Coordinates of C-alpha atoms in Angstrom, one line a residue:
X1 CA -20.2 -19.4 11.4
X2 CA -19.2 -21.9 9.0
X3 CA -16.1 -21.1 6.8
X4 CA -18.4 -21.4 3.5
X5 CA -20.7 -18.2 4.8
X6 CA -17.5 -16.6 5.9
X7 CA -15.9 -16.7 2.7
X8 CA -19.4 -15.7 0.8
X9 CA -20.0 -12.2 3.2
X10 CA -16.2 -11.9 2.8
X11 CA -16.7 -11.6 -1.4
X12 CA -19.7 -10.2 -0.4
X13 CA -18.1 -7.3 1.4
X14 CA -15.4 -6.9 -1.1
X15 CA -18.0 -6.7 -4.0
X16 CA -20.2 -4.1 -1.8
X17 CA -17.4 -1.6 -1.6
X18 CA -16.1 -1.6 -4.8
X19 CA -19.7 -1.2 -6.1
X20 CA -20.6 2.0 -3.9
X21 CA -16.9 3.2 -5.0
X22 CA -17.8 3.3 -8.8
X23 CA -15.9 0.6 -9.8
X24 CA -17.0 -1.8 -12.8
X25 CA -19.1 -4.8 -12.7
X26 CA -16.5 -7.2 -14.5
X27 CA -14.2 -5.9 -12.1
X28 CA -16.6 -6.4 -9.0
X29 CA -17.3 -10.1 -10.3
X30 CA -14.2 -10.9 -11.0
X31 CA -12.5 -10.0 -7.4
X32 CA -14.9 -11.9 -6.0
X33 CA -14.5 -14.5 -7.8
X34 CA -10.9 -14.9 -7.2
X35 CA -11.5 -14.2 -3.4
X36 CA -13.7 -17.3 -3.7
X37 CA -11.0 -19.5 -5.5
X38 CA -8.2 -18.9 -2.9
X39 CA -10.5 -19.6 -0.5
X40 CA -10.9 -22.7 -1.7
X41 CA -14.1 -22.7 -3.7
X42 CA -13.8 -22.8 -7.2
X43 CA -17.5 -23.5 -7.8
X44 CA -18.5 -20.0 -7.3
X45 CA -20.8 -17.7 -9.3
X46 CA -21.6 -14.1 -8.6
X47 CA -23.9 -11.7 -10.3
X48 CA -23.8 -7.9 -9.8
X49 CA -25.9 -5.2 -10.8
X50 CA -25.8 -1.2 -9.6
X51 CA -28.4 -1.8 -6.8
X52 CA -27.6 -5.8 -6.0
X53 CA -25.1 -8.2 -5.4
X54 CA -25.5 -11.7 -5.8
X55 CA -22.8 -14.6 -5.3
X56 CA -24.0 -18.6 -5.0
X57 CA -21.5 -21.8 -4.3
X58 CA -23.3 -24.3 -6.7
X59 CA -22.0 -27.5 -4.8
X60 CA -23.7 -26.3 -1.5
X61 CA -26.6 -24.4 -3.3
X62 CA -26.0 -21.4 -0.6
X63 CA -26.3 -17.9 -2.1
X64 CA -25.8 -14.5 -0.5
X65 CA -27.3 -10.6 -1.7
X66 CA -25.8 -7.6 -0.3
X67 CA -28.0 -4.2 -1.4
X68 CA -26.1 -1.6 -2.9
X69 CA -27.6 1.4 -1.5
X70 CA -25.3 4.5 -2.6
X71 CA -22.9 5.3 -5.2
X72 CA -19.5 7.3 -5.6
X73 CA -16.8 7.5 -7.1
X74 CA -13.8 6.7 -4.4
X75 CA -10.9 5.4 -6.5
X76 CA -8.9 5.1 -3.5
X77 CA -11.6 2.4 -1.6
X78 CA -10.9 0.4 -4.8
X79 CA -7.3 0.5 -4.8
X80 CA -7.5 -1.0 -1.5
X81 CA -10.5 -3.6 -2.1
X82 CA -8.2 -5.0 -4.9
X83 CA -4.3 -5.0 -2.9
X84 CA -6.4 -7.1 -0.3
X85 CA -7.9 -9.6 -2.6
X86 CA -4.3 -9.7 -4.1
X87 CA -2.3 -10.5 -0.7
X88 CA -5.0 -13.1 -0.1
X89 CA -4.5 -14.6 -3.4
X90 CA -1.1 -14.7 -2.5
X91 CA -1.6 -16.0 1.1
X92 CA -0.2 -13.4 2.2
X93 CA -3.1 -12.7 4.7
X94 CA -5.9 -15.0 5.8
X95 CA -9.7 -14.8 5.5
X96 CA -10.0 -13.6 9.1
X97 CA -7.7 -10.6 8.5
X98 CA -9.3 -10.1 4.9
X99 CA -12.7 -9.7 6.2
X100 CA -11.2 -7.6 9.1
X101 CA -9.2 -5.2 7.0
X102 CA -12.4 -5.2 4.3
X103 CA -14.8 -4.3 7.5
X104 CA -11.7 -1.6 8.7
X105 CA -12.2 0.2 4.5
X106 CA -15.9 -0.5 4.4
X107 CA -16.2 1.8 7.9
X108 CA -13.4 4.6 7.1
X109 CA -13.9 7.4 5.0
X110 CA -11.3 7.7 2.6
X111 CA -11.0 11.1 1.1
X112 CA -8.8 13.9 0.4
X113 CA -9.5 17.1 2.6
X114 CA -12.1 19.6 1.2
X115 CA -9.3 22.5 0.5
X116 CA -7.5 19.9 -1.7
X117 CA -10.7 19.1 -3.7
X118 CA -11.5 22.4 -4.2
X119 CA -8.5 23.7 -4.9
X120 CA -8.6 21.5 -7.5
X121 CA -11.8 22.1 -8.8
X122 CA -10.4 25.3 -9.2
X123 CA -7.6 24.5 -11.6
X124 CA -9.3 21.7 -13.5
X125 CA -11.6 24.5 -14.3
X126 CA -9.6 27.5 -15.4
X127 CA -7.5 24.8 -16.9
X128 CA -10.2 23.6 -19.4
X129 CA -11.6 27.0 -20.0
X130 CA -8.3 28.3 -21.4
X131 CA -8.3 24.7 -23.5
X132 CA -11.9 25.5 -24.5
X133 CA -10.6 28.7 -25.9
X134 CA -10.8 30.7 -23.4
X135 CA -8.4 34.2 -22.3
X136 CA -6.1 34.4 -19.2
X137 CA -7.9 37.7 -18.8
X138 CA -10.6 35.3 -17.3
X139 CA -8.3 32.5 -15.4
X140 CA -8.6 33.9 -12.2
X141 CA -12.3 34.3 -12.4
X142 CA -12.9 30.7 -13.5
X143 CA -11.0 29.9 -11.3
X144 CA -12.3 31.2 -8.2
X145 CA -15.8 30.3 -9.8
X146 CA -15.1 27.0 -10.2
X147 CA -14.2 26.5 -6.2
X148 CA -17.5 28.5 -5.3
X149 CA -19.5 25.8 -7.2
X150 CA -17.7 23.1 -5.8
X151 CA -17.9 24.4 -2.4
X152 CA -21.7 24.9 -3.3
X153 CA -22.4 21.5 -4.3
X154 CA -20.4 19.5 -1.5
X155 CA -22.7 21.5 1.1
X156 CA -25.7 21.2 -0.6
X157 CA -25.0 17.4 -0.4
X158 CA -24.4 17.6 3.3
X159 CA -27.2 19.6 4.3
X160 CA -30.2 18.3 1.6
X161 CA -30.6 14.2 1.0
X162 CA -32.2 15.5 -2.1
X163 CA -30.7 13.7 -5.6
X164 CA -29.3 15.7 -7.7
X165 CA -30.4 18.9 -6.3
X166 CA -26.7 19.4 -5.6
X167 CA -25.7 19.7 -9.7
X168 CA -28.7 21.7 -10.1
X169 CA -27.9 24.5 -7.1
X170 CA -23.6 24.7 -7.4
X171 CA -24.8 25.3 -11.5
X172 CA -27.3 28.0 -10.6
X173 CA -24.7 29.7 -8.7
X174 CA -21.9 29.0 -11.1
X175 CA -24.3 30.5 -13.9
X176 CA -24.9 33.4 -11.3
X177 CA -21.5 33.9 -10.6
X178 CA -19.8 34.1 -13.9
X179 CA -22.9 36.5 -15.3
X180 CA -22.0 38.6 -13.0
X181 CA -18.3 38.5 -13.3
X182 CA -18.7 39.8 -16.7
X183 CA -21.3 42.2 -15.7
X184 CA -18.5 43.9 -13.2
X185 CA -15.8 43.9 -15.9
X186 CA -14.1 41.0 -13.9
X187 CA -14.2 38.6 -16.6
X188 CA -15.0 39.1 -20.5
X189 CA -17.1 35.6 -21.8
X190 CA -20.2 34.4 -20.1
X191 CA -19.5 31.0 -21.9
X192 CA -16.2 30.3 -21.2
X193 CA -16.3 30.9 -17.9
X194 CA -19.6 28.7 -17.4
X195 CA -18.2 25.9 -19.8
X196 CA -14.1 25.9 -17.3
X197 CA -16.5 26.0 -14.2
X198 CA -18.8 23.4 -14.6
X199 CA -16.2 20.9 -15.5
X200 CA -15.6 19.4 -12.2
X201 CA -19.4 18.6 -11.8
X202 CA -19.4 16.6 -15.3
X203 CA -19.8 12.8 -14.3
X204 CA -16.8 11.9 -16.8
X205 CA -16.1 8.7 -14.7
X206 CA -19.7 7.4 -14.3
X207 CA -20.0 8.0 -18.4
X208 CA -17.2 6.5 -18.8
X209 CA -18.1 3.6 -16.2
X210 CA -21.3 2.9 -18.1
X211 CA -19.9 2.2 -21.9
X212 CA -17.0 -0.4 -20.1
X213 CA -20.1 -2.2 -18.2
X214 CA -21.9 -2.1 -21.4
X215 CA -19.0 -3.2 -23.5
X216 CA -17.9 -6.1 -21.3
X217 CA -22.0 -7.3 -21.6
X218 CA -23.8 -5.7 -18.4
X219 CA -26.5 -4.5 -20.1
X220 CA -28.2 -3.5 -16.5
X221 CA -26.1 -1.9 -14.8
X222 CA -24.4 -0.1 -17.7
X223 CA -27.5 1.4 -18.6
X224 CA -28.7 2.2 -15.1
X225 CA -25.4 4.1 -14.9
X226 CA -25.4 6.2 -18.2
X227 CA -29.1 7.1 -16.6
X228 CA -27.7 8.5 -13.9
X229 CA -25.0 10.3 -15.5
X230 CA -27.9 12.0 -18.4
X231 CA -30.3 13.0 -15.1
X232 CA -26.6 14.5 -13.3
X233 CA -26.2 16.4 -17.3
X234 CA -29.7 17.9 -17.2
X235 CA -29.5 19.0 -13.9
X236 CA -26.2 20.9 -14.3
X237 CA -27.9 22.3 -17.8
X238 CA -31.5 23.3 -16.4
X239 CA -29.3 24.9 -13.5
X240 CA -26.9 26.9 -16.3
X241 CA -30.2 27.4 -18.0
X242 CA -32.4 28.9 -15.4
X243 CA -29.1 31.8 -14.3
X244 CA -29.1 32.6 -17.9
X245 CA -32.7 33.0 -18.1
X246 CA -33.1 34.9 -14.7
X247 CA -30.1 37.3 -13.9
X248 CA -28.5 37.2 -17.3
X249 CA -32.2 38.2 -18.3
X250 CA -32.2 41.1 -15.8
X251 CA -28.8 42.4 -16.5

């Protein structure tokens, strides 16, 4: 393989990761960009949108496409995507052990443990349900509601390929769960606990993802990810809706 097509699946690579990560276009672009430059290549032009990667040497008129089949949000993959590209910038490390260690993050799964996550679901939720003007009388409750949804939604993800069926089943149960809370005397506010429970399921990053792309000029992608973001908001509400509707119709 020729160094030119080594550096190009190298920036390719890089891009790929940070893009099924979460990570900004102008960020995407610009790391491989700069990959491409301390290799050697300043001629280089990439284009990146939320399903495709593009990146084209204009003195050799080669040009690469990587697909960009799922999306996350995995700060951590990022992180590491952009130490590398630093140390090679540097010279620090070579192409070879770029691409390597790139291949090495691109294969791991880098995550926190499940308790961790929920655990935290947990306290970002009876967290924001006191800050939403909630009681302590209902902390615990939120609290223990907001890991059951959680919990709900990471195995709905494992077990169903569905989209989005995940946000729609953890907020049928969270709905479920704090109707019944109340019902039992365990908590007092229907709404408080829904509004502290659903909180971790909010796609505050992806939202937040879309209006940078959008302000830095990426129309496309920008707007493909505040699209995903509304559909992930109308599931979680149709799911809130339909408990309400059903058990908090019966009781």
């Amino acid at each position: 393989m020729s160094t030119e097509n080594r550096l190009l699946e190298t920036c390719l690579l890089a891009g790929k990761i940070m893009m099924e990560s979460g990570s900004e276009v102008y960020r995407v672009e610009d790391t491989m960009n700069r990959i491409a430059l301390s290799g050697g290549r300043s001629d280089s032009v990439s284009y990146v949108t939320a399903t495709g990667i593009f990146i084209s040497l204009k003195d050799s008129h080669q040009t690469q496409i990587e697909n960009v089949s799922e999306r996350s949000i995995n700060l951590e993959k990022i992180v590491a995507v952009n130490q590398l590209s630093r140390d090679f910038s540097a010279k620090v490390i070579t192409l070879d052990e770029l691409s390597h260690a790139l291949k090495i993050i691109d294969e791991k799964h880098i995550d926190f443990p499940l308790w961790l996550k929920t655990l935290s679901a947990g306290i970002v939720s009876s967290t924001l349900m006191y800050l939403f003007g909630g009681s302590w009388f209902d902390f615990i409750a939120t609290f223990g509601i907001g890991c059951f949804g959680y919990l709900l939604k990471h195995y709905v993800r494992v077990y169903s390929k569905t989209s989005y069926l995940d946000y729609f089943i953890a907020s049928l149960g969270i709905g479920i769960m704090a109707i019944l809370a109340v019902h039992y005397h365990i908590a007092q506010s229907v709404d408080h606990l829904i509004i502290g429970s659903v909180m971790p399921l909010v796609p505050g990053v992806a939202i937040t993802t879309s209006f940078r792309d959008i302000l830095a000029g990426h129309m496309i992608s920008g707007l493909v990810r505040g699209t995903e973001a509304i559909i992930v908001a109308i599931a979680i509400g149709v799911g809130i809706a339909t408990a309400l509707m059903t058990v908090g119709g019966m009781l």
